[in-house]
PDB file of C-alpha atoms in Angstrom:
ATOM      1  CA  UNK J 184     -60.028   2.870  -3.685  1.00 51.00           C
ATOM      2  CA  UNK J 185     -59.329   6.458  -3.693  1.00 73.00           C
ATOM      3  CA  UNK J 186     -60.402   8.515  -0.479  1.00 70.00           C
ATOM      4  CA  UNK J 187     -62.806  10.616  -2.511  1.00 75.00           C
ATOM      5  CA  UNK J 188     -64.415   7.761  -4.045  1.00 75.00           C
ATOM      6  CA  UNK J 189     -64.773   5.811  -0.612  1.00 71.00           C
ATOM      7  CA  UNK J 190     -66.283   9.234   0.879  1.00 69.00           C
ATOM      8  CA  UNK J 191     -68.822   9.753  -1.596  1.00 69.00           C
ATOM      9  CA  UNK J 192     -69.709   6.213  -1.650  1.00 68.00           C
ATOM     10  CA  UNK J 193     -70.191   5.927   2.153  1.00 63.00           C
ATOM     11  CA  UNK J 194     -71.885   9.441   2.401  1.00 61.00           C
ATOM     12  CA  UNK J 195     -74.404   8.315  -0.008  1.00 59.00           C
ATOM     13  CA  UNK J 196     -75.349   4.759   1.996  1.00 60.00           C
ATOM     14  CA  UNK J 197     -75.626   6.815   5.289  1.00 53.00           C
ATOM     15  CA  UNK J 198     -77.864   9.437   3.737  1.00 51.00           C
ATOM     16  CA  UNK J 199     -80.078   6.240   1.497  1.00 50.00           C
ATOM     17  CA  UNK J 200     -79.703   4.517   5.558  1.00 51.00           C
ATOM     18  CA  UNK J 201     -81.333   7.492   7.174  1.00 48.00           C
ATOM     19  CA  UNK J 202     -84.222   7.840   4.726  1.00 48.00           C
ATOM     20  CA  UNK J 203     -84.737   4.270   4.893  1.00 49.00           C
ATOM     21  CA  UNK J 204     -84.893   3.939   8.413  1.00 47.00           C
ATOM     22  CA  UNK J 205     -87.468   6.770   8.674  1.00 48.00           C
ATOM     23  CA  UNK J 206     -89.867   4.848   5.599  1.00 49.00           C
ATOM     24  CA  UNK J 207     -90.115   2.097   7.523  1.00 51.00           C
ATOM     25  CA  UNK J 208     -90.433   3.506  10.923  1.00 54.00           C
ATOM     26  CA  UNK J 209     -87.529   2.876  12.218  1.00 53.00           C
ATOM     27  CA  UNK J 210     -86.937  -0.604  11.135  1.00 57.00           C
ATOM     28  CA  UNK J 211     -84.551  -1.469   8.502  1.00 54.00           C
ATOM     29  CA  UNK J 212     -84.712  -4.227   6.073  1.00 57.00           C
ATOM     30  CA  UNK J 213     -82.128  -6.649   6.486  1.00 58.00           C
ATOM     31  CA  UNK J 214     -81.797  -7.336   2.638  1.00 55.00           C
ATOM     32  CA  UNK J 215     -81.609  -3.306   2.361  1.00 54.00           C
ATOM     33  CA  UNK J 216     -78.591  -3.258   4.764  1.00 53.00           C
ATOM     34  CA  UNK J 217     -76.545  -5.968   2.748  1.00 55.00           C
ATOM     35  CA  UNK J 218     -77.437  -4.815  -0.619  1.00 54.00           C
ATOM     36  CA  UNK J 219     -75.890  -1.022   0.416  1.00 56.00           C
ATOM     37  CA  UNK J 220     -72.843  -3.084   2.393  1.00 55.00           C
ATOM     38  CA  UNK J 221     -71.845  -4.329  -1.138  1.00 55.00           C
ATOM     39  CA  UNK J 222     -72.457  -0.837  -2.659  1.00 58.00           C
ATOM     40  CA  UNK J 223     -69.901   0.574  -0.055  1.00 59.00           C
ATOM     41  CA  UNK J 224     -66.952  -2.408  -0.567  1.00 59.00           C
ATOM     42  CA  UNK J 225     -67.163  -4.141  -3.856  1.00 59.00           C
ATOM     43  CA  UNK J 226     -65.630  -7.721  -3.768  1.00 56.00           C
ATOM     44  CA  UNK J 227     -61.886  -8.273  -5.382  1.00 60.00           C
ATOM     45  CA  UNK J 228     -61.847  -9.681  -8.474  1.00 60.00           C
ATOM     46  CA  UNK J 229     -58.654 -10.596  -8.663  1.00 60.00           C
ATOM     47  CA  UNK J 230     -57.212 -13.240 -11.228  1.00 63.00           C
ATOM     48  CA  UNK J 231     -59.783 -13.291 -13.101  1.00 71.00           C
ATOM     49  CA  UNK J 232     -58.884 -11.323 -16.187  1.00 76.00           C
ATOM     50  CA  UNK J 233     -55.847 -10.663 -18.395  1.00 80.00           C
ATOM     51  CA  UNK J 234     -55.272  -6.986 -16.718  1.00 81.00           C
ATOM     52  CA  UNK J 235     -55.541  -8.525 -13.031  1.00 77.00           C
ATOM     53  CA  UNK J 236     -52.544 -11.389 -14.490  1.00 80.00           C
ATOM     54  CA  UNK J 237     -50.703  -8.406 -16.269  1.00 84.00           C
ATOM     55  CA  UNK J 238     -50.462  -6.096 -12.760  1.00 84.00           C
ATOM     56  CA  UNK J 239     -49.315  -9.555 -11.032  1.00 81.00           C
ATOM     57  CA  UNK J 240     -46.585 -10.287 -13.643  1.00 84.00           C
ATOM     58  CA  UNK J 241     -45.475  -7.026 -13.082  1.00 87.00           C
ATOM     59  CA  UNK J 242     -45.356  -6.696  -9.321  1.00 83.00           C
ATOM     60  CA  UNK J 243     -43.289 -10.239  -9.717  1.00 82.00           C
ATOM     61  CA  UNK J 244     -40.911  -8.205 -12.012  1.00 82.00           C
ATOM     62  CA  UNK J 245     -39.885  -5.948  -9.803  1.00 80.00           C
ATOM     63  CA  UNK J 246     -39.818  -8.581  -7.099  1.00 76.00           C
ATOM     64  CA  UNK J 247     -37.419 -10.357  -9.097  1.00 76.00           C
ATOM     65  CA  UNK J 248     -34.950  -7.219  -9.972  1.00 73.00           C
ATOM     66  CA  UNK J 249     -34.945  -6.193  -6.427  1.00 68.00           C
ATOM     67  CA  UNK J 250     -33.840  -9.722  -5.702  1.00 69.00           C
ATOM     68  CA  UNK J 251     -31.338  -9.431  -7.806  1.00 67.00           C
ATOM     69  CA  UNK J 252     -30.078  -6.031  -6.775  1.00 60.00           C
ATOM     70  CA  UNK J 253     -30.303  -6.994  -3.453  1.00 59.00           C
ATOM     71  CA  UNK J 254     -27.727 -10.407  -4.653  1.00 62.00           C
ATOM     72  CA  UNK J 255     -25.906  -8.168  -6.540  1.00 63.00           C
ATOM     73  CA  UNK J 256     -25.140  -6.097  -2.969  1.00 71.00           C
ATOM     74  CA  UNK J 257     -21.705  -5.366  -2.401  1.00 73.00           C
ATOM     75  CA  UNK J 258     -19.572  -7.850   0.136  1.00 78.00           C
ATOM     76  CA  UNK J 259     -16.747  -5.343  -0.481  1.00 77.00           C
ATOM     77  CA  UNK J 260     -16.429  -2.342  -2.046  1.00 83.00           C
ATOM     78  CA  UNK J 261     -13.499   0.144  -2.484  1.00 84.00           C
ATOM     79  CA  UNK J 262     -12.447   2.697  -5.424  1.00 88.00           C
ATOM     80  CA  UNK J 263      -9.858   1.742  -7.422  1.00 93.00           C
ATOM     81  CA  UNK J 264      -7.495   3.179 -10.221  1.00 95.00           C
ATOM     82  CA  UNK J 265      -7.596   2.038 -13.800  1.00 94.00           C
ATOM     83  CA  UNK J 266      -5.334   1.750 -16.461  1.00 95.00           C
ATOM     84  CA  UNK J 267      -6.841   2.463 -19.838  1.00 93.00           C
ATOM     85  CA  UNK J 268      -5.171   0.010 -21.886  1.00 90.00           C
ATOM     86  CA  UNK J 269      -2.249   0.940 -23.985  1.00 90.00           C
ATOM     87  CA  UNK J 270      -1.039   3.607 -22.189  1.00 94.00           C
ATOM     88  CA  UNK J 271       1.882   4.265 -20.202  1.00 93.00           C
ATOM     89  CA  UNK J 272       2.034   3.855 -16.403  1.00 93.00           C
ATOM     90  CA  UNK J 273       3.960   6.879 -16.037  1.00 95.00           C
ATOM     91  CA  UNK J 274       1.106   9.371 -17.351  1.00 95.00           C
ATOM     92  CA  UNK J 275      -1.682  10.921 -14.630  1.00 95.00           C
ATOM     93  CA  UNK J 276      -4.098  11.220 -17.325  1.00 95.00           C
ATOM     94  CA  UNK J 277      -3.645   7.644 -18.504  1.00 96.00           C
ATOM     95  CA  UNK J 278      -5.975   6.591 -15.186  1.00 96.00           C
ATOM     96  CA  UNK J 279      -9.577   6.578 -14.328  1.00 93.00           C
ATOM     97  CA  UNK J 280     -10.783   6.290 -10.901  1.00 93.00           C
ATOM     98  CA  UNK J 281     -13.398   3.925 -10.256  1.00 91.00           C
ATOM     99  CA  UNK J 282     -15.846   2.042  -8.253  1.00 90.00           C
ATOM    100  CA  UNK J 283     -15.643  -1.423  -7.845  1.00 90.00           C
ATOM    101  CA  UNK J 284     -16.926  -4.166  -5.748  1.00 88.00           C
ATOM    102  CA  UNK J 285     -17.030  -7.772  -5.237  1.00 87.00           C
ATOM    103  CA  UNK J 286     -20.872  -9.058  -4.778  1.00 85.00           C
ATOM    104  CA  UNK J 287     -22.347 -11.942  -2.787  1.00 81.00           C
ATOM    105  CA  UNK J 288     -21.227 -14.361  -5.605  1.00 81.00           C
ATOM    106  CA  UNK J 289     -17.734 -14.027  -5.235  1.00 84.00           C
ATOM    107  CA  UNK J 290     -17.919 -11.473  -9.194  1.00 86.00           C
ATOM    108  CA  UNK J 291     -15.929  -8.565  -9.282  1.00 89.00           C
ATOM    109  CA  UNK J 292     -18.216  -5.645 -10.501  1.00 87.00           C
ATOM    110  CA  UNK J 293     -17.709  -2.148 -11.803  1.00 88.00           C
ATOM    111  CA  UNK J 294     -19.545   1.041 -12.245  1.00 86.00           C
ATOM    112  CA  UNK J 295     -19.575   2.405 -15.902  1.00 85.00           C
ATOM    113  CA  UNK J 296     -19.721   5.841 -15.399  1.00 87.00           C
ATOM    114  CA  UNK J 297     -20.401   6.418 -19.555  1.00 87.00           C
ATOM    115  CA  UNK J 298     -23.243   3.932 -18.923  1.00 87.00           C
ATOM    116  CA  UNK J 299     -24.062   4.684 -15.726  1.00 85.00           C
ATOM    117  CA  UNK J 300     -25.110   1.261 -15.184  1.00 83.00           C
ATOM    118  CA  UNK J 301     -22.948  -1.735 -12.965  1.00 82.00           C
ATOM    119  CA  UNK J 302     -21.134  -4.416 -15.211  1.00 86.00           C
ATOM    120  CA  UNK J 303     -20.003  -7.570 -14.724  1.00 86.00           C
ATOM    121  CA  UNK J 304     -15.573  -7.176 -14.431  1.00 89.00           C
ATOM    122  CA  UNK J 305     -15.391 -10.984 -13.732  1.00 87.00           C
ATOM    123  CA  UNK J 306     -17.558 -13.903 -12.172  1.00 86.00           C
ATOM    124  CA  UNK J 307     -15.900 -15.883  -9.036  1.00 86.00           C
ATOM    125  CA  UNK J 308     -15.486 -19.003 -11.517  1.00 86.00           C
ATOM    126  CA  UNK J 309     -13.361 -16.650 -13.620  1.00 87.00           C
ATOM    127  CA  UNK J 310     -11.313 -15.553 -10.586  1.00 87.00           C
ATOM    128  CA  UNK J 311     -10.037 -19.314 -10.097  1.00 86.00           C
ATOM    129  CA  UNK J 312      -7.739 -18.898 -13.083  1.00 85.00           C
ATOM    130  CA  UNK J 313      -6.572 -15.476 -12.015  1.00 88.00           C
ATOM    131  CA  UNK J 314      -2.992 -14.287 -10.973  1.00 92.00           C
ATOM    132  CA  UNK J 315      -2.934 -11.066  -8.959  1.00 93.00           C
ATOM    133  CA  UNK J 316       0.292  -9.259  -8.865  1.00 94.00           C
ATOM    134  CA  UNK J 317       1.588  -6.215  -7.526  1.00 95.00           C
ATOM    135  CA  UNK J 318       3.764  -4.238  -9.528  1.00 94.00           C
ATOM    136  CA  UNK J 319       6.167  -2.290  -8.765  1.00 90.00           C
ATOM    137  CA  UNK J 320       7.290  -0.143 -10.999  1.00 91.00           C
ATOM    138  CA  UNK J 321       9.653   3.124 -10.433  1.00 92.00           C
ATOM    139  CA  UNK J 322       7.832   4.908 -13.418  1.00 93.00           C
ATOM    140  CA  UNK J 323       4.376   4.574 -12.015  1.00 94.00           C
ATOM    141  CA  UNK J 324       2.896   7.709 -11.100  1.00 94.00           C
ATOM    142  CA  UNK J 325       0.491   5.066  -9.154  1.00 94.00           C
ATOM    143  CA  UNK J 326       2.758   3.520  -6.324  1.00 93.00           C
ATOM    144  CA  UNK J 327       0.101   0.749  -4.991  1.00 95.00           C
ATOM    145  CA  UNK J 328      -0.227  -0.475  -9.244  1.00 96.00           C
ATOM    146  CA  UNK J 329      -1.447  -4.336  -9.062  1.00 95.00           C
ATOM    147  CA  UNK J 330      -2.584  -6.565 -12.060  1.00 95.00           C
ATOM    148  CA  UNK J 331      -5.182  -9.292 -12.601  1.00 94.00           C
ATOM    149  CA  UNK J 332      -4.129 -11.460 -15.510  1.00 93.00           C
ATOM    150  CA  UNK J 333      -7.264 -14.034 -16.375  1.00 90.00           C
ATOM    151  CA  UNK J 334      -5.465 -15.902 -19.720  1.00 87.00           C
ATOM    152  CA  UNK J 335      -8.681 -17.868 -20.622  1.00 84.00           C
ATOM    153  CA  UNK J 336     -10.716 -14.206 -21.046  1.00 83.00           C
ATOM    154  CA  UNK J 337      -7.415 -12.885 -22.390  1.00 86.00           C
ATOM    155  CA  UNK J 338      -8.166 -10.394 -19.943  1.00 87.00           C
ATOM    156  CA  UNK J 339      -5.149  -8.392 -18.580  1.00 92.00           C
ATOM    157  CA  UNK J 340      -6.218  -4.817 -15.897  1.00 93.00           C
ATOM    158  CA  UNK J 341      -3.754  -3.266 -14.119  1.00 95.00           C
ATOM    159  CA  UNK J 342      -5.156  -1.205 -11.508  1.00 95.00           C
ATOM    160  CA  UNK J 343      -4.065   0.758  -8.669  1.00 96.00           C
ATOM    161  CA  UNK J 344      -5.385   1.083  -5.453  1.00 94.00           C
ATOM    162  CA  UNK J 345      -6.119   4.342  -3.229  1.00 92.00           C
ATOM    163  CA  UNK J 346      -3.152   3.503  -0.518  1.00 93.00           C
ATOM    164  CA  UNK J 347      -0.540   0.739   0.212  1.00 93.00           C
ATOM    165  CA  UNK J 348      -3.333  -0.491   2.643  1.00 92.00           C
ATOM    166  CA  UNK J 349      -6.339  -0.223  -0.308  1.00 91.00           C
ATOM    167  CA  UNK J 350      -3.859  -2.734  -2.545  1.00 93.00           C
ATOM    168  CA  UNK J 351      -2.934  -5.119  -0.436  1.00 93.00           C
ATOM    169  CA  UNK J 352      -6.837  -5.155   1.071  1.00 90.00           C
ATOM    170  CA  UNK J 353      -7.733  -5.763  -2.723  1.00 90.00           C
ATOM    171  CA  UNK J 354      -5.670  -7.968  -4.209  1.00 91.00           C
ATOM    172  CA  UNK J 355      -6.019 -10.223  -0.476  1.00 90.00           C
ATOM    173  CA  UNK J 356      -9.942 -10.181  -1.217  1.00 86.00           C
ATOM    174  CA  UNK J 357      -8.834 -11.787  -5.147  1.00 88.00           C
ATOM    175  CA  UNK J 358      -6.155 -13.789  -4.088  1.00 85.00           C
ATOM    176  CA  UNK J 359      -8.950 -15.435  -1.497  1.00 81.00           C
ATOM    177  CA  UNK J 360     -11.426 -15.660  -4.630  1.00 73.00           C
ATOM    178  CA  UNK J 361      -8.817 -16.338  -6.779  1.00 66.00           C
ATOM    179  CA  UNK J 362      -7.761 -19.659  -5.182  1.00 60.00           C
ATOM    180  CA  UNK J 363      -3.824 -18.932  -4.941  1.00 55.00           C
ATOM    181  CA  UNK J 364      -3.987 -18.335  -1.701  1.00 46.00           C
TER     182      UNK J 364
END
């Protein structure tokens, strides 16, 4: 109900109440009282039609994405350095700094900044087949440059994290996931 509804329903049944009460002398019918009860609080009916099943779908929708943002919640999460692929270590502009995170799954997930939307890097079962290496490489104008080669996705990021600290902290956390360890 909205508050102006309520009000002018319930401003109406005391003002019918009062002029009832005075009719009959003071006395009110019984069967007066209950019909203007129901006037003031209509009974639910809920379930009953297609709209009623259409608002509960709904609501269950958003149930259902909020669980899965909620499962989707970062376990660890710490910005990283990307190599776009076929370029050169050596070159500054050659990297793109972004956020990724490893969810209550065990999947490594990334933010696409173009899409602005999360994706899915790699699920945990992919991670069982990956070798994480650091590299180091005198060229690099990344120092802290680690790769994650996953053969059966072909898949082959090299990445680079904020400090010496932010590697080694990432490539333990995929290493543990990872199964080499």
């Amino acid at each position: 109900f909205e508050f102006e509804e309520f009000y002018s329903r319930f401003a109406g049944l005391l003002a019918e109440a009062n002029i009832t009460a005075e009719m009959l002398g003071g006395q009110v019918d019984e069967a007066q009282v209950n019909l203007q009860k129901d006037r003031l609080v209509a009974p639910p009916d809920r379930g009953n039609s297609q709209a009623s099943r259409m608002e509960l779908a709904k609501l269950l929708g958003k149930y259902d994405e909020l669980r899965s943002q909620y499962q989707a919640q970062p376990v660890f999460k710490a910005p990283l350095w990307e190599l776009r692929k076929g370029t050169d270590l050596s070159d500054p502009t050659a990297w793109e700094e972004s956020e990724y995170y490893i969810n209550q799954q065990g999947a490594v997930i990334w933010y696409n900044k173009v899409e602005k939307k999360t994706q899915l890097f790699c699920s945990q079962h992919d991670l069982r087949f990956a070798k994480v290496e650091a590299i180091s490489d005198p060229t690099s104008c990344k120092p802290w440059a680690f790769q994650v080669v996953i053969e059966s996705l072909s898949l082959k990021h090299i990445f680079a994290g904020t400090s010496e600290a932010g590697r080694a902290f990432w490539m333990e956390h995929l290493v543990g996931l990872s199964g080499d360890s």
